[in-house]
Amino acid sequence: RPLDIDPVNVAVPDGTAAALPAACRDFEQAIRDSGGVDLQLLGVGTDGHNGFNEPASSLVSRTRIKTLTEQTRRDNARFFASPAEVPRHVVTQGLGTTLEAGHIILLAAGTRKARAVRDLVEGPVAAFCPASVLQLHPRVTVQADEAAASMLALAGYYRQAYVNKPAWQGL
């Protein structure tokens, strides 16, 4: 609702399906049948995960069942009545699937995300920081507040590039 996106234009894998492997395959097929993902909106976890692709995830993975790290479970406990209710397993869109999107926007806020933002933007592309795979995509926009950008060595350059961005580049 805050983004005013019609729910018909939002797709996520069905993590409640009785047959999860089939639901993963169905999600991948639905993406293909629709002509692909135009815009992928992502966040980044404090450990560099995105879309629940935890550290050590395959950089070419497809939609699948993934075991959450204890860090991710702690970070997401605020969405549940008690820490015991936080799932240990989720269905997540894979990094390989994500890289097929036309445009990716990644949002990050707060000092707790600073190391992950640094690693995903300036670190090596590595499974240690799954979000770093976004460096391989031709059209990614990272929107980070000052706190999340505080560890970027080239923050001044990124600000300069943004201010002087040609109109034809869009967002």
mmCIF file of C-alpha atoms in Angstrom:
data_model
loop_
_atom_site.group_PDB
_atom_site.id
_atom_site.type_symbol
_atom_site.label_atom_id
_atom_site.label_comp_id
_atom_site.label_asym_id
_atom_site.label_seq_id
_atom_site.Cartn_x
_atom_site.Cartn_y
_atom_site.Cartn_z
ATOM 1 C CA ARG A 1 0.000 0.000 0.000
ATOM 2 C CA PRO A 2 2.694 2.601 0.784
ATOM 3 C CA LEU A 3 4.004 2.307 -2.786
ATOM 4 C CA ASP A 4 0.472 2.331 -4.222
ATOM 5 C CA ILE A 5 1.224 -0.697 -6.392
ATOM 6 C CA ASP A 6 -1.803 -2.657 -7.535
ATOM 7 C CA PRO A 7 -1.521 -6.101 -5.882
ATOM 8 C CA VAL A 8 -2.172 -7.720 -9.262
ATOM 9 C CA ASN A 9 1.267 -6.399 -10.292
ATOM 10 C CA VAL A 10 3.071 -7.973 -7.337
ATOM 11 C CA ALA A 11 4.198 -11.596 -7.417
ATOM 12 C CA VAL A 12 5.868 -13.653 -4.731
ATOM 13 C CA PRO A 13 6.411 -17.391 -4.476
ATOM 14 C CA ASP A 14 3.751 -19.345 -2.545
ATOM 15 C CA GLY A 15 5.482 -20.380 0.647
ATOM 16 C CA THR A 16 2.316 -22.005 1.978
ATOM 17 C CA ALA A 17 1.789 -24.490 -0.855
ATOM 18 C CA ALA A 18 1.436 -28.155 0.075
ATOM 19 C CA ALA A 19 4.016 -29.126 -2.558
ATOM 20 C CA LEU A 20 6.763 -26.516 -2.231
ATOM 21 C CA PRO A 21 9.103 -27.811 -4.970
ATOM 22 C CA ALA A 22 6.192 -27.684 -7.426
ATOM 23 C CA ALA A 23 5.280 -24.183 -6.229
ATOM 24 C CA CYS A 24 8.872 -23.081 -6.927
ATOM 25 C CA ARG A 25 8.721 -24.486 -10.461
ATOM 26 C CA ASP A 26 5.283 -22.895 -10.978
ATOM 27 C CA PHE A 27 6.613 -19.495 -9.893
ATOM 28 C CA GLU A 28 9.485 -19.719 -12.365
ATOM 29 C CA GLN A 29 7.054 -20.746 -15.103
ATOM 30 C CA ALA A 30 4.701 -17.872 -14.239
ATOM 31 C CA ILE A 31 7.590 -15.435 -14.673
ATOM 32 C CA ARG A 32 8.386 -16.896 -18.099
ATOM 33 C CA ASP A 33 4.696 -16.941 -19.117
ATOM 34 C CA SER A 34 4.308 -13.264 -18.198
ATOM 35 C CA GLY A 35 7.298 -12.210 -20.275
ATOM 36 C CA GLY A 36 9.639 -11.729 -17.324
ATOM 37 C CA VAL A 37 9.979 -9.328 -14.416
ATOM 38 C CA ASP A 38 10.098 -5.673 -15.455
ATOM 39 C CA LEU A 39 10.958 -4.205 -12.056
ATOM 40 C CA GLN A 40 12.408 -6.066 -9.081
ATOM 41 C CA LEU A 41 12.259 -4.275 -5.728
ATOM 42 C CA LEU A 42 14.711 -5.649 -3.152
ATOM 43 C CA GLY A 43 16.124 -4.991 0.258
ATOM 44 C CA VAL A 44 19.367 -6.251 1.708
ATOM 45 C CA GLY A 45 19.880 -8.084 4.968
ATOM 46 C CA THR A 46 22.521 -7.140 7.509
ATOM 47 C CA ASP A 47 24.576 -10.122 6.320
ATOM 48 C CA GLY A 48 24.265 -9.252 2.618
ATOM 49 C CA HIS A 49 21.373 -11.570 1.829
ATOM 50 C CA ASN A 50 18.605 -10.457 -0.445
ATOM 51 C CA GLY A 51 15.331 -12.136 -1.160
ATOM 52 C CA PHE A 52 16.333 -14.652 1.550
ATOM 53 C CA ASN A 53 19.272 -15.794 -0.544
ATOM 54 C CA GLU A 54 21.500 -16.313 2.463
ATOM 55 C CA PRO A 55 25.323 -16.195 2.481
ATOM 56 C CA ALA A 56 26.709 -19.164 0.530
ATOM 57 C CA SER A 57 23.698 -19.179 -1.835
ATOM 58 C CA SER A 58 24.365 -20.097 -5.415
ATOM 59 C CA LEU A 59 24.756 -16.974 -7.524
ATOM 60 C CA VAL A 60 22.775 -18.636 -10.337
ATOM 61 C CA SER A 61 20.015 -20.138 -8.160
ATOM 62 C CA ARG A 62 16.362 -20.356 -9.141
ATOM 63 C CA THR A 63 13.284 -20.133 -6.915
ATOM 64 C CA ARG A 64 13.706 -22.700 -4.162
ATOM 65 C CA ILE A 65 13.384 -23.605 -0.491
ATOM 66 C CA LYS A 66 16.095 -22.005 1.632
ATOM 67 C CA THR A 67 17.127 -22.397 5.282
ATOM 68 C CA LEU A 68 17.377 -19.065 7.091
ATOM 69 C CA THR A 69 20.432 -18.135 9.127
ATOM 70 C CA GLU A 70 19.937 -17.324 12.789
ATOM 71 C CA GLN A 71 20.920 -13.713 11.981
ATOM 72 C CA THR A 72 18.089 -13.415 9.447
ATOM 73 C CA ARG A 73 15.663 -15.010 11.894
ATOM 74 C CA ARG A 74 16.677 -12.480 14.590
ATOM 75 C CA ASP A 75 16.404 -9.580 12.129
ATOM 76 C CA ASN A 76 12.875 -10.652 11.146
ATOM 77 C CA ALA A 77 11.594 -11.514 14.625
ATOM 78 C CA ARG A 78 9.966 -8.068 14.832
ATOM 79 C CA PHE A 79 7.339 -9.268 12.331
ATOM 80 C CA PHE A 80 6.210 -12.118 14.609
ATOM 81 C CA ALA A 81 4.581 -12.374 18.033
ATOM 82 C CA SER A 82 7.559 -14.329 19.370
ATOM 83 C CA PRO A 83 10.996 -15.409 18.095
ATOM 84 C CA ALA A 84 9.815 -19.038 18.127
ATOM 85 C CA GLU A 85 7.312 -18.198 15.362
ATOM 86 C CA VAL A 86 9.986 -17.016 12.906
ATOM 87 C CA PRO A 87 10.272 -19.654 10.182
ATOM 88 C CA ARG A 88 13.464 -21.619 9.709
ATOM 89 C CA HIS A 89 12.760 -22.279 6.032
ATOM 90 C CA VAL A 90 11.322 -20.063 3.305
ATOM 91 C CA VAL A 91 10.617 -20.119 -0.399
ATOM 92 C CA THR A 92 12.724 -17.513 -2.135
ATOM 93 C CA GLN A 93 13.295 -16.309 -5.645
ATOM 94 C CA GLY A 94 16.826 -17.280 -6.608
ATOM 95 C CA LEU A 95 19.633 -14.908 -7.494
ATOM 96 C CA GLY A 96 19.742 -16.196 -11.075
ATOM 97 C CA THR A 97 16.037 -15.432 -11.411
ATOM 98 C CA THR A 98 16.520 -11.965 -9.914
ATOM 99 C CA LEU A 99 19.292 -11.159 -12.395
ATOM 100 C CA GLU A 100 16.837 -11.644 -15.271
ATOM 101 C CA ALA A 101 14.695 -8.662 -14.191
ATOM 102 C CA GLY A 102 14.696 -5.631 -16.478
ATOM 103 C CA HIS A 103 15.517 -3.150 -13.694
ATOM 104 C CA ILE A 104 16.401 -3.784 -10.068
ATOM 105 C CA ILE A 105 15.925 -1.258 -7.279
ATOM 106 C CA LEU A 106 17.549 -2.063 -3.956
ATOM 107 C CA LEU A 107 16.609 -0.068 -0.856
ATOM 108 C CA ALA A 108 18.757 0.113 2.285
ATOM 109 C CA ALA A 109 18.393 2.196 5.423
ATOM 110 C CA GLY A 110 20.247 2.458 8.706
ATOM 111 C CA THR A 111 23.735 1.846 10.019
ATOM 112 C CA ARG A 112 22.997 -1.872 10.512
ATOM 113 C CA LYS A 113 22.970 -2.170 6.699
ATOM 114 C CA ALA A 114 26.213 -0.221 6.090
ATOM 115 C CA ARG A 115 28.545 -3.234 5.857
ATOM 116 C CA ALA A 116 26.127 -5.080 3.563
ATOM 117 C CA VAL A 117 25.789 -2.026 1.297
ATOM 118 C CA ARG A 118 29.564 -1.649 1.136
ATOM 119 C CA ASP A 119 30.028 -5.332 0.342
ATOM 120 C CA LEU A 120 27.296 -5.440 -2.292
ATOM 121 C CA VAL A 121 28.458 -2.268 -4.062
ATOM 122 C CA GLU A 122 32.238 -2.276 -3.641
ATOM 123 C CA GLY A 123 33.167 -5.788 -2.571
ATOM 124 C CA PRO A 124 33.948 -8.747 -4.772
ATOM 125 C CA VAL A 125 31.074 -10.669 -6.344
ATOM 126 C CA ALA A 126 30.914 -13.588 -3.950
ATOM 127 C CA ALA A 127 28.459 -15.971 -2.332
ATOM 128 C CA PHE A 128 29.610 -14.556 1.021
ATOM 129 C CA CYS A 129 27.512 -11.467 0.148
ATOM 130 C CA PRO A 130 24.738 -12.757 -2.132
ATOM 131 C CA ALA A 131 23.555 -9.220 -2.952
ATOM 132 C CA SER A 132 26.959 -8.576 -4.573
ATOM 133 C CA VAL A 133 25.697 -10.518 -7.599
ATOM 134 C CA LEU A 134 23.773 -7.340 -8.464
ATOM 135 C CA GLN A 135 27.083 -5.902 -9.698
ATOM 136 C CA LEU A 136 26.619 -8.168 -12.722
ATOM 137 C CA HIS A 137 23.258 -6.639 -13.678
ATOM 138 C CA PRO A 138 23.222 -3.817 -16.263
ATOM 139 C CA ARG A 139 20.492 -1.762 -14.574
ATOM 140 C CA VAL A 140 20.497 -1.593 -10.778
ATOM 141 C CA THR A 141 19.569 1.427 -8.701
ATOM 142 C CA VAL A 142 20.730 1.369 -5.079
ATOM 143 C CA GLN A 143 18.895 3.845 -2.870
ATOM 144 C CA ALA A 144 20.646 4.048 0.490
ATOM 145 C CA ASP A 145 20.284 6.632 3.214
ATOM 146 C CA GLU A 146 23.424 8.287 4.598
ATOM 147 C CA ALA A 147 23.671 5.790 7.444
ATOM 148 C CA ALA A 148 23.504 2.773 5.124
ATOM 149 C CA ALA A 149 26.021 4.413 2.769
ATOM 150 C CA SER A 150 28.420 5.382 5.576
ATOM 151 C CA MET A 151 31.010 2.658 4.829
ATOM 152 C CA LEU A 152 31.227 3.256 1.061
ATOM 153 C CA ALA A 153 34.763 4.251 0.101
ATOM 154 C CA LEU A 154 33.524 5.951 -3.071
ATOM 155 C CA ALA A 155 30.385 7.594 -1.637
ATOM 156 C CA GLY A 156 31.454 11.023 -2.935
ATOM 157 C CA TYR A 157 31.817 9.647 -6.454
ATOM 158 C CA TYR A 158 28.385 7.988 -6.312
ATOM 159 C CA ARG A 159 26.783 11.262 -5.198
ATOM 160 C CA GLN A 160 28.558 13.146 -8.011
ATOM 161 C CA ALA A 161 27.483 10.551 -10.582
ATOM 162 C CA TYR A 162 23.872 10.753 -9.381
ATOM 163 C CA VAL A 163 23.752 14.572 -9.452
ATOM 164 C CA ASN A 164 25.248 14.627 -12.965
ATOM 165 C CA LYS A 165 23.284 11.666 -14.308
ATOM 166 C CA PRO A 166 21.989 12.220 -17.847
ATOM 167 C CA ALA A 167 18.189 12.435 -18.154
ATOM 168 C CA TRP A 168 18.120 9.451 -20.521
ATOM 169 C CA GLN A 169 19.314 7.167 -17.712
ATOM 170 C CA GLY A 170 16.049 7.526 -15.820
ATOM 171 C CA LEU A 171 15.904 6.350 -12.219
#
